[in-house]
PDB file of C-alpha atoms and ligand atoms in Angstrom:
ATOM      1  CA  UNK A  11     -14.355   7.151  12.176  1.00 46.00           C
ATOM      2  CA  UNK A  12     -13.170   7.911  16.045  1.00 53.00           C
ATOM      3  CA  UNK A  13     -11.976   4.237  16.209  1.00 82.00           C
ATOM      4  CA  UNK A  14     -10.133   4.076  13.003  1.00 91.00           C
ATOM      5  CA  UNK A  15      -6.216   4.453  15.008  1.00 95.00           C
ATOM      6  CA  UNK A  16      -3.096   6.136  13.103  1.00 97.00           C
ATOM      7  CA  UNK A  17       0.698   5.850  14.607  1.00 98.00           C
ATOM      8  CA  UNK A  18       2.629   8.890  13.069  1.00 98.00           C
ATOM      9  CA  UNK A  19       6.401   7.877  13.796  1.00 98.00           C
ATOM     10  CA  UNK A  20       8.223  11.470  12.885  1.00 97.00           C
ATOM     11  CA  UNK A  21      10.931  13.063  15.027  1.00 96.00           C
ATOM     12  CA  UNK A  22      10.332  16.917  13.461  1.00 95.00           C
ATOM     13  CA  UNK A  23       8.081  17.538  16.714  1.00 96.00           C
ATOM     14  CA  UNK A  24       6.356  20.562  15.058  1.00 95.00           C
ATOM     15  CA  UNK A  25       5.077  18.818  12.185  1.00 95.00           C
ATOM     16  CA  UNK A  26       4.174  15.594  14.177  1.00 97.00           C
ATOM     17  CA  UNK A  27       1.899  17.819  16.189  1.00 96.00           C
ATOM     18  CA  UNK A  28       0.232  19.662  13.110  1.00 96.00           C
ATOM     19  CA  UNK A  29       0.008  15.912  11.398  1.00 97.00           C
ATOM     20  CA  UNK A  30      -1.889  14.845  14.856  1.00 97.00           C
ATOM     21  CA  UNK A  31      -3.816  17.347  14.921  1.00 96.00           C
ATOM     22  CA  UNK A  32      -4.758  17.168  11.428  1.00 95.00           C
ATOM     23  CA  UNK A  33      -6.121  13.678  11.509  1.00 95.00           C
ATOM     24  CA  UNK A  34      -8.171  14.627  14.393  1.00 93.00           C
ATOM     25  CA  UNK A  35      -9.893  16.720  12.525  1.00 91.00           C
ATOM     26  CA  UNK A  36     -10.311  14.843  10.059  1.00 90.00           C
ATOM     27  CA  UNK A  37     -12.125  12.199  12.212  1.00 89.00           C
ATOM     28  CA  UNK A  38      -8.803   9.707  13.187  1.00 93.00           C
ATOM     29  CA  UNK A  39      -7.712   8.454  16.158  1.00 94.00           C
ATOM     30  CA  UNK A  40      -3.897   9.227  15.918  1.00 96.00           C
ATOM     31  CA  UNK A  41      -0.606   8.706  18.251  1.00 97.00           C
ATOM     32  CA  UNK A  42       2.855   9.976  18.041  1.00 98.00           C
ATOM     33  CA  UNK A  43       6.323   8.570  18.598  1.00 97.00           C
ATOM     34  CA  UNK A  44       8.957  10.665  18.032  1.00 97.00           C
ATOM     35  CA  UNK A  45      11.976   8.135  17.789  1.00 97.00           C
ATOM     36  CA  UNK A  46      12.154   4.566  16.115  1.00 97.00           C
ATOM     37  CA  UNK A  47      12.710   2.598  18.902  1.00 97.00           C
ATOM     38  CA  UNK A  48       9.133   4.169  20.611  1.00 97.00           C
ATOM     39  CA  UNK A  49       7.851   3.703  17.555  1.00 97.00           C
ATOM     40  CA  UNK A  50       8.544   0.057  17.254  1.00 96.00           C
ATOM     41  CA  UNK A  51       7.353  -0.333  21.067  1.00 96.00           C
ATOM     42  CA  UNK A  52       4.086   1.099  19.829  1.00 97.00           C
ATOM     43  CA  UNK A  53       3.432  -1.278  17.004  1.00 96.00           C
ATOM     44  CA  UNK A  54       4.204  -4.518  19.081  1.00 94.00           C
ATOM     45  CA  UNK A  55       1.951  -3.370  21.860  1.00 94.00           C
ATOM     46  CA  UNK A  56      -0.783  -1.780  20.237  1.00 93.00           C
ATOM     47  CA  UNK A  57      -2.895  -2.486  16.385  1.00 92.00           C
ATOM     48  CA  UNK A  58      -2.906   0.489  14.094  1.00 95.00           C
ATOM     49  CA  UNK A  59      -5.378   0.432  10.926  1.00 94.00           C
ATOM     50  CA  UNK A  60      -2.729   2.778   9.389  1.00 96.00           C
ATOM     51  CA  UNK A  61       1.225   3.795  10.092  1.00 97.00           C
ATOM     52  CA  UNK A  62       2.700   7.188   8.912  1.00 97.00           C
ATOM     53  CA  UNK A  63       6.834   6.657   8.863  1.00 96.00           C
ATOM     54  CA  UNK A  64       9.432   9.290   8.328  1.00 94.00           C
ATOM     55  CA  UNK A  65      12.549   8.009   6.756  1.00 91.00           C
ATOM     56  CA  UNK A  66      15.498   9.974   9.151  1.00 89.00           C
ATOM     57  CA  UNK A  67      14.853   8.858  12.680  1.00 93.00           C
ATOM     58  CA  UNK A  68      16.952   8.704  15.652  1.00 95.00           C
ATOM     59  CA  UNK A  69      17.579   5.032  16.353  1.00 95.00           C
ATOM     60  CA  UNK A  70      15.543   3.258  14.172  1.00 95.00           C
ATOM     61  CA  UNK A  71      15.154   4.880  10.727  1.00 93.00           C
ATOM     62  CA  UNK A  72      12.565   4.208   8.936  1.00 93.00           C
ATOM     63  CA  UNK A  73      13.620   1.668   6.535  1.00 92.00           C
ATOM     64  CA  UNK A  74      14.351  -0.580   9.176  1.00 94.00           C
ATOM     65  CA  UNK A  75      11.518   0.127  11.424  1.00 96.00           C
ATOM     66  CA  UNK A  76       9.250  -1.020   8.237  1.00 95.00           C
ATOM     67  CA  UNK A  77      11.091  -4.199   7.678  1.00 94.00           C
ATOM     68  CA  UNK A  78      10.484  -5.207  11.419  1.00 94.00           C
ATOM     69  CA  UNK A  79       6.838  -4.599  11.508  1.00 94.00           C
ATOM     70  CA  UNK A  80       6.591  -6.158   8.309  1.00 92.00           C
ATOM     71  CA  UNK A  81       8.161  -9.111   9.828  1.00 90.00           C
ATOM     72  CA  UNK A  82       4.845  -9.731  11.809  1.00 89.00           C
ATOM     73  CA  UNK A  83       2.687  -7.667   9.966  1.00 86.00           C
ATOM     74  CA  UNK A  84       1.839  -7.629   6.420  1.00 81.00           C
ATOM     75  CA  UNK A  85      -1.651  -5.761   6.562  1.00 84.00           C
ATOM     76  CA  UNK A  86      -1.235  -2.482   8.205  1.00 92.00           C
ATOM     77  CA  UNK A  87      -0.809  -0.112   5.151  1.00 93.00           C
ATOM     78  CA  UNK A  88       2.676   1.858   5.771  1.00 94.00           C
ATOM     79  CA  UNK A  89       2.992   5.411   4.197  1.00 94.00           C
ATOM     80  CA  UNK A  90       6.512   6.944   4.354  1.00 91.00           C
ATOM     81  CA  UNK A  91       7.072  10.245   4.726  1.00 90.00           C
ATOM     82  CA  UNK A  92      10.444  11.234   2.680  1.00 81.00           C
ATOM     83  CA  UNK A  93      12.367  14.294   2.239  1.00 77.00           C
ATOM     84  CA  UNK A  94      14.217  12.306  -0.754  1.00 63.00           C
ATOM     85  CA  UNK A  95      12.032  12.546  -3.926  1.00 59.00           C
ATOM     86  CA  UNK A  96      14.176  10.402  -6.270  1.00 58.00           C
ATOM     87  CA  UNK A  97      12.588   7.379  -7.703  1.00 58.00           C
ATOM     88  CA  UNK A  98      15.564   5.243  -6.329  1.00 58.00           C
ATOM     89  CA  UNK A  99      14.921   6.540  -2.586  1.00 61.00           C
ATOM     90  CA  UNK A 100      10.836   5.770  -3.340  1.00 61.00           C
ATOM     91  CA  UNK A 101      11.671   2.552  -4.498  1.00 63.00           C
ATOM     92  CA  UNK A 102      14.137   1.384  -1.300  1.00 70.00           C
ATOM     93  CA  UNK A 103      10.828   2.237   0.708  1.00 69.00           C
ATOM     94  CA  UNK A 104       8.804  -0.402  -1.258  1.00 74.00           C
ATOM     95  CA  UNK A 105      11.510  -3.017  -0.849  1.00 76.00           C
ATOM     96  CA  UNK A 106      11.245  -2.617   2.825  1.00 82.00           C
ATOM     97  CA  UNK A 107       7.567  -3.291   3.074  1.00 83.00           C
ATOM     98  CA  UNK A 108       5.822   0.652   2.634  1.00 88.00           C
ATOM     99  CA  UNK A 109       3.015   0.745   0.446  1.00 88.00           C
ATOM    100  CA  UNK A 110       3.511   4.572  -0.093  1.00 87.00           C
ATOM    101  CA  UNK A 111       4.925   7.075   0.389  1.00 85.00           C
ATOM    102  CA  UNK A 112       4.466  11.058   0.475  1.00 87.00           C
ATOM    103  CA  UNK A 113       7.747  13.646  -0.630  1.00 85.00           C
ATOM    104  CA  UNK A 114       8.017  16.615   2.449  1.00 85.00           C
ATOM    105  CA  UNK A 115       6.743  19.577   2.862  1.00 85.00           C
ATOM    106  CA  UNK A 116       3.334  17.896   1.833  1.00 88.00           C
ATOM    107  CA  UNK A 117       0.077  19.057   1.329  1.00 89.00           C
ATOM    108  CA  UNK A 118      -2.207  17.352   4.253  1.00 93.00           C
ATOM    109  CA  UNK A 119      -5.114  16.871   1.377  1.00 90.00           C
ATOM    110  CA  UNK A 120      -2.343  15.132  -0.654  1.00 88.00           C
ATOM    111  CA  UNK A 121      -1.968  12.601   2.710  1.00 93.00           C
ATOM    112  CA  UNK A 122      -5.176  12.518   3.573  1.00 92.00           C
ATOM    113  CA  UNK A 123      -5.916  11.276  -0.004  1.00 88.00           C
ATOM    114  CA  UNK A 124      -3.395   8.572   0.407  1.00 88.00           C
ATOM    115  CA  UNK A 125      -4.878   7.318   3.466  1.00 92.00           C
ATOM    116  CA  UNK A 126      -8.377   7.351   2.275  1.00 87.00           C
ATOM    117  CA  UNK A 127      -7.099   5.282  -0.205  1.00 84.00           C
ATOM    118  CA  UNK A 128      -6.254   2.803   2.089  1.00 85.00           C
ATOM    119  CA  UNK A 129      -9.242   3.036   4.597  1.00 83.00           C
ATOM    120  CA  UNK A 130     -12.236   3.185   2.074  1.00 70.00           C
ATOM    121  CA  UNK A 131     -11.249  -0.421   1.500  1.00 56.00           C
ATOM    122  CA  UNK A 132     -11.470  -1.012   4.972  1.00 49.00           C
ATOM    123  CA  UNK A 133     -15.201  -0.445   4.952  1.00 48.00           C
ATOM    124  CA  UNK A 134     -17.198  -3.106   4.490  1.00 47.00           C
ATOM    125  CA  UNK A 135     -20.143  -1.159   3.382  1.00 46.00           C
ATOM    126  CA  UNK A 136     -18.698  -0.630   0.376  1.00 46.00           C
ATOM    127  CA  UNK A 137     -18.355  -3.640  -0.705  1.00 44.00           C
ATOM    128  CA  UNK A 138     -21.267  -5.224  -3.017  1.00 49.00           C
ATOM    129  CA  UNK A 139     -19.846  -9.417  -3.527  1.00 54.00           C
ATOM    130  CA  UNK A 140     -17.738 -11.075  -1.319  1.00 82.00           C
ATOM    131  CA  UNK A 141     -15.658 -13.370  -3.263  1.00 87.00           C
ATOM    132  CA  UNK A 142     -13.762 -12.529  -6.490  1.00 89.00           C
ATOM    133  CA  UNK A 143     -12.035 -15.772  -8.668  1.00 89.00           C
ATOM    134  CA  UNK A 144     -10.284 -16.224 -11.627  1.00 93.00           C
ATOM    135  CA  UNK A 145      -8.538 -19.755 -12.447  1.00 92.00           C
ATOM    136  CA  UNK A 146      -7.238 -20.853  -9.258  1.00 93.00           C
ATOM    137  CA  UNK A 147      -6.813 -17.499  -7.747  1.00 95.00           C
ATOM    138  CA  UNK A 148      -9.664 -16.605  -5.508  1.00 94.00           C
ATOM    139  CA  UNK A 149      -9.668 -13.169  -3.501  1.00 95.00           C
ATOM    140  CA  UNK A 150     -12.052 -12.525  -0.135  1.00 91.00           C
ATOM    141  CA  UNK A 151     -12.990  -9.107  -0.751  1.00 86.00           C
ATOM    142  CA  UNK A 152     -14.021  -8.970   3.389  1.00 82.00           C
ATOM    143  CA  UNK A 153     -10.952 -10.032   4.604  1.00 84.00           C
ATOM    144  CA  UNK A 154      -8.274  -9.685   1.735  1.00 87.00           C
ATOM    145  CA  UNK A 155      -7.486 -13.028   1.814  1.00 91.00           C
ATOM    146  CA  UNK A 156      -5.790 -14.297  -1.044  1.00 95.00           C
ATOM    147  CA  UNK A 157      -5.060 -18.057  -2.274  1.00 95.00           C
ATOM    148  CA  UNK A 158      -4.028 -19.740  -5.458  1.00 95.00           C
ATOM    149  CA  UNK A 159      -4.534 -23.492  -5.948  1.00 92.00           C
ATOM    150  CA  UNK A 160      -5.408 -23.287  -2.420  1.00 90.00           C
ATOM    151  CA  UNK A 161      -2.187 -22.008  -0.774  1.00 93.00           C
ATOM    152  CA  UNK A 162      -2.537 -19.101   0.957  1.00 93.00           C
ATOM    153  CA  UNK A 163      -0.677 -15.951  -0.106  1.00 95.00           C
ATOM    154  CA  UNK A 164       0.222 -13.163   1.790  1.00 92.00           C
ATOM    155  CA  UNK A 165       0.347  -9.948  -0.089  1.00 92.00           C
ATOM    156  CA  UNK A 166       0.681  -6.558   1.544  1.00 89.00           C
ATOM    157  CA  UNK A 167      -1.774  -3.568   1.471  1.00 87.00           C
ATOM    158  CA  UNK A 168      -0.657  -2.092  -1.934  1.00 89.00           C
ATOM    159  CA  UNK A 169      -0.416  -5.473  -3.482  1.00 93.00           C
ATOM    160  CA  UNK A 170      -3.787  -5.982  -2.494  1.00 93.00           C
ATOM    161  CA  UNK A 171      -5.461  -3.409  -3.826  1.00 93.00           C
ATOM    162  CA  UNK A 172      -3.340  -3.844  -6.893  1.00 95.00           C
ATOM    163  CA  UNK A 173      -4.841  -7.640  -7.179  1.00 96.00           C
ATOM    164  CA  UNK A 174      -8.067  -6.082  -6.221  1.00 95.00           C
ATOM    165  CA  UNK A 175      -8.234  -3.814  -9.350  1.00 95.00           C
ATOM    166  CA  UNK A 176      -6.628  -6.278 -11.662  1.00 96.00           C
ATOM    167  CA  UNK A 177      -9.706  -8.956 -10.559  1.00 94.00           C
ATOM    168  CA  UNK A 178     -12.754  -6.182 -10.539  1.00 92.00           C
ATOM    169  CA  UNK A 179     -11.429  -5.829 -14.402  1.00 92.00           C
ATOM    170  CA  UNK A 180     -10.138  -8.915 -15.243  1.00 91.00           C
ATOM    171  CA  UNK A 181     -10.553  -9.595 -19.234  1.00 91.00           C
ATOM    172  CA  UNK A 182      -9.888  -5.918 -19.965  1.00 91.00           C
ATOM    173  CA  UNK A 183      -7.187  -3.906 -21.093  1.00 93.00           C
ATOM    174  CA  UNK A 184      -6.022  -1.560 -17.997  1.00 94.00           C
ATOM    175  CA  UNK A 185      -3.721   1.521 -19.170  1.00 91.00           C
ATOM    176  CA  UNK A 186      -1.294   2.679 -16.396  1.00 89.00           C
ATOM    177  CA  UNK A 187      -3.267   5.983 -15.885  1.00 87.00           C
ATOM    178  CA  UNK A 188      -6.208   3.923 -14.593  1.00 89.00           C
ATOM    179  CA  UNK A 189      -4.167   1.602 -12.275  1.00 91.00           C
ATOM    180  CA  UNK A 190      -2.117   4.689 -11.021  1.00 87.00           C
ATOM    181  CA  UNK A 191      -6.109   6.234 -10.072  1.00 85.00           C
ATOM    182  CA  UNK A 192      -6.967   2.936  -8.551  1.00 87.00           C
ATOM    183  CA  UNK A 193      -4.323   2.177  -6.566  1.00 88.00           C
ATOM    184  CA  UNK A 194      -1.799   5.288  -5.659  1.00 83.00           C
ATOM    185  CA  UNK A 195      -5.009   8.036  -5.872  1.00 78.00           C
ATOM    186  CA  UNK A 196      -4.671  10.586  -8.973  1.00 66.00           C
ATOM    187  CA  UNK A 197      -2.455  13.093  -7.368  1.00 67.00           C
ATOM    188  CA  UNK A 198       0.471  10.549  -8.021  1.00 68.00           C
ATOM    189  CA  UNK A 199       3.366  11.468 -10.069  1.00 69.00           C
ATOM    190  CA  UNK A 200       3.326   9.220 -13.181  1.00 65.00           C
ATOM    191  CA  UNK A 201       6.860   9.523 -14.057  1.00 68.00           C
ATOM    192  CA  UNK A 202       7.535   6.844 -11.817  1.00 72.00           C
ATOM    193  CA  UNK A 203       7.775   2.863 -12.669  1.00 81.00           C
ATOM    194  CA  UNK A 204       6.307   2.616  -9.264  1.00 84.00           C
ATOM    195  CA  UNK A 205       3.613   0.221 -11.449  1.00 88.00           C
ATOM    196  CA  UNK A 206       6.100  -2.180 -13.063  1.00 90.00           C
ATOM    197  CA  UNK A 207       8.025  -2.402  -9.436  1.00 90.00           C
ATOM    198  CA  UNK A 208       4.081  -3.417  -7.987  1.00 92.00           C
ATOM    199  CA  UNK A 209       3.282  -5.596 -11.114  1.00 95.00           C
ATOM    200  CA  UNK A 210       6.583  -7.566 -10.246  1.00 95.00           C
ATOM    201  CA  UNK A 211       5.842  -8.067  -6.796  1.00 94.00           C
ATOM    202  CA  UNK A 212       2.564  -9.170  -7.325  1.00 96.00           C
ATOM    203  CA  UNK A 213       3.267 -11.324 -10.087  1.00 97.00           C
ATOM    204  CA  UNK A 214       6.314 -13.416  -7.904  1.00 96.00           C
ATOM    205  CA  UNK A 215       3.418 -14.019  -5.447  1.00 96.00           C
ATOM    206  CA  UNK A 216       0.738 -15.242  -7.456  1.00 97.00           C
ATOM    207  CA  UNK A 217       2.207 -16.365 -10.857  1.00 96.00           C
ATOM    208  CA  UNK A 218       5.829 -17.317 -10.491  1.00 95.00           C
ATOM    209  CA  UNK A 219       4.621 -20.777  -9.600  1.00 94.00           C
ATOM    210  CA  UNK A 220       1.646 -21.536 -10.886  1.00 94.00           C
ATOM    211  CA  UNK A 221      -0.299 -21.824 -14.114  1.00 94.00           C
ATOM    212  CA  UNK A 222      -1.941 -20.377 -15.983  1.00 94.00           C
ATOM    213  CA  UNK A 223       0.188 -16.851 -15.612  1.00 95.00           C
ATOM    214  CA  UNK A 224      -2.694 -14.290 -14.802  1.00 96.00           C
ATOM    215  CA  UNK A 225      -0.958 -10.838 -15.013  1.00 97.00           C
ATOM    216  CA  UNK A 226      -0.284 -10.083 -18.592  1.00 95.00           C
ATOM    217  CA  UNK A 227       1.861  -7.186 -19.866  1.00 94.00           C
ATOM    218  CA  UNK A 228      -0.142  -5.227 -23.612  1.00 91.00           C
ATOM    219  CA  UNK A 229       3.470  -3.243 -24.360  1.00 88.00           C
ATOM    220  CA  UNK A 230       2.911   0.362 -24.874  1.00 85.00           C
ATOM    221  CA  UNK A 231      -0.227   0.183 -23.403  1.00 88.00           C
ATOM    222  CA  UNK A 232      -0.674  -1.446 -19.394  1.00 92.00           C
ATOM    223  CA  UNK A 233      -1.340  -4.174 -17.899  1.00 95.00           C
ATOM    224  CA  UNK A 234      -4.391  -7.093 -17.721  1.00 95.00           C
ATOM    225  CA  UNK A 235      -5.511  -9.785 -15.826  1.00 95.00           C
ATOM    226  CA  UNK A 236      -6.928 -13.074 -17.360  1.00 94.00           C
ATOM    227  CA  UNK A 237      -6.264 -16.707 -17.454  1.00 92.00           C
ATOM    228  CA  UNK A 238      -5.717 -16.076 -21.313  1.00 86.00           C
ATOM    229  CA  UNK A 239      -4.243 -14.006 -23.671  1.00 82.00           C
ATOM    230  CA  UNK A 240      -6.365 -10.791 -25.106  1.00 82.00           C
TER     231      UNK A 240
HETATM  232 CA1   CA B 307      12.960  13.051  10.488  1.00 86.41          CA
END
């Protein structure tokens, strides 16, 4: 796991250190920047399989250092690290681009869970078929490509492994308890309409203009994927 590279862009030099030293530990490759602006140096010089953020940074905050690497990059999952546990502050870090986030002081088993989230996917080994369709969607479980009537669409990380999910169950009632294990790992707090926000996303990218729709909402229950109604 040596090779597998983390960027950990956090200003509170103590817990950058710990965080670094952490991931070490745990088998990562991992660099720090302690402002924004080194942080954005790092990600236009140098590919990260994974990004840690913090929110408050000198000059570049987080928000806005996640909307300019998403400007180039859509795969490299982004976790946020926020001090700000309201849903509306969670939220604001999805709409920039971050695919989660984690509330501080954190438990490093609660991050580490996150990321492993994000990297198991990475591994091809554990993948058993390649391609996954349904209608005109068709998903490259190798390379995450995505396309739909043969356009190509660019989803981030999250969204990914949300379509992912949807496709490995498509035809089968999915309650939000399941998606929430899938996708955001079970320590996540449920309260949250962090789903519907993701099911919205998704669905502007692959069914907002095409047919047939393919994301279905069952009210009071979840969510399903199929090309027609259960
Ligand atoms: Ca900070």
């Amino acid at each position: 796991m040596g090779d597998i590279k983390i960027l950990i862009v956090e200003d509170e030099q103590r817990l950058a250190d710990v965080l670094k030293k952490q991931l070490e530990e745990s088998g990562f490759a991992a660099e720090i920047a302690y402002d924004g602006y080194i942080g954005k140096q790092m990600t236009e010089k140098n590919a990260y399989n994974l990004i840690i953020l913090d929110i408050n940074l000198p000059l570049i905050n987080g928000y806005d250092l996640c909307r300019e690497i998403r400007k180039t990059n859509n795969k490299t999952p982004i976790i946020m690290l926020t001090a700000f546990g309201t849903p509306e502050n969670k939220i604001s870090g999805f709409d920039t681009g971050a695919d989660d986030y984690v509330v501080k002081p954190f438990d490093f088993r609660e991050l580490l869970a996150r990321i492993n989230v994000f990297l198991r996917r990475a591994d091809p080994g554990t993948i058993d078929s390649e391609k996954i369709d349904l209608a005109d969607l068709e998903m490259d479980l190798k390379t995450k490509n995505v396309t739909r009537a043969g356009r190509r669409i660019d989803l981030t990380a999250k969204e990914s492994l949300l379509l992912e999910t949807f496709l490995k169950n498509r035809h089968k009632l999915l309650t939000r308890d399941f998606i929430i294990e899938k996708v955001w790992g079970i320590d996540f707090d449920p309260s949250t309409n962090i789903i519907d926000v993701y099911v919205n996303y998704l669905r502007k990218k692959i069914d907002r203009d095409f047919e047939p729709k393919l994301i279905h909402t069952k009210f009071g229950f979840g969510f399903y994927c199929s090309d027609k109604e259960i």
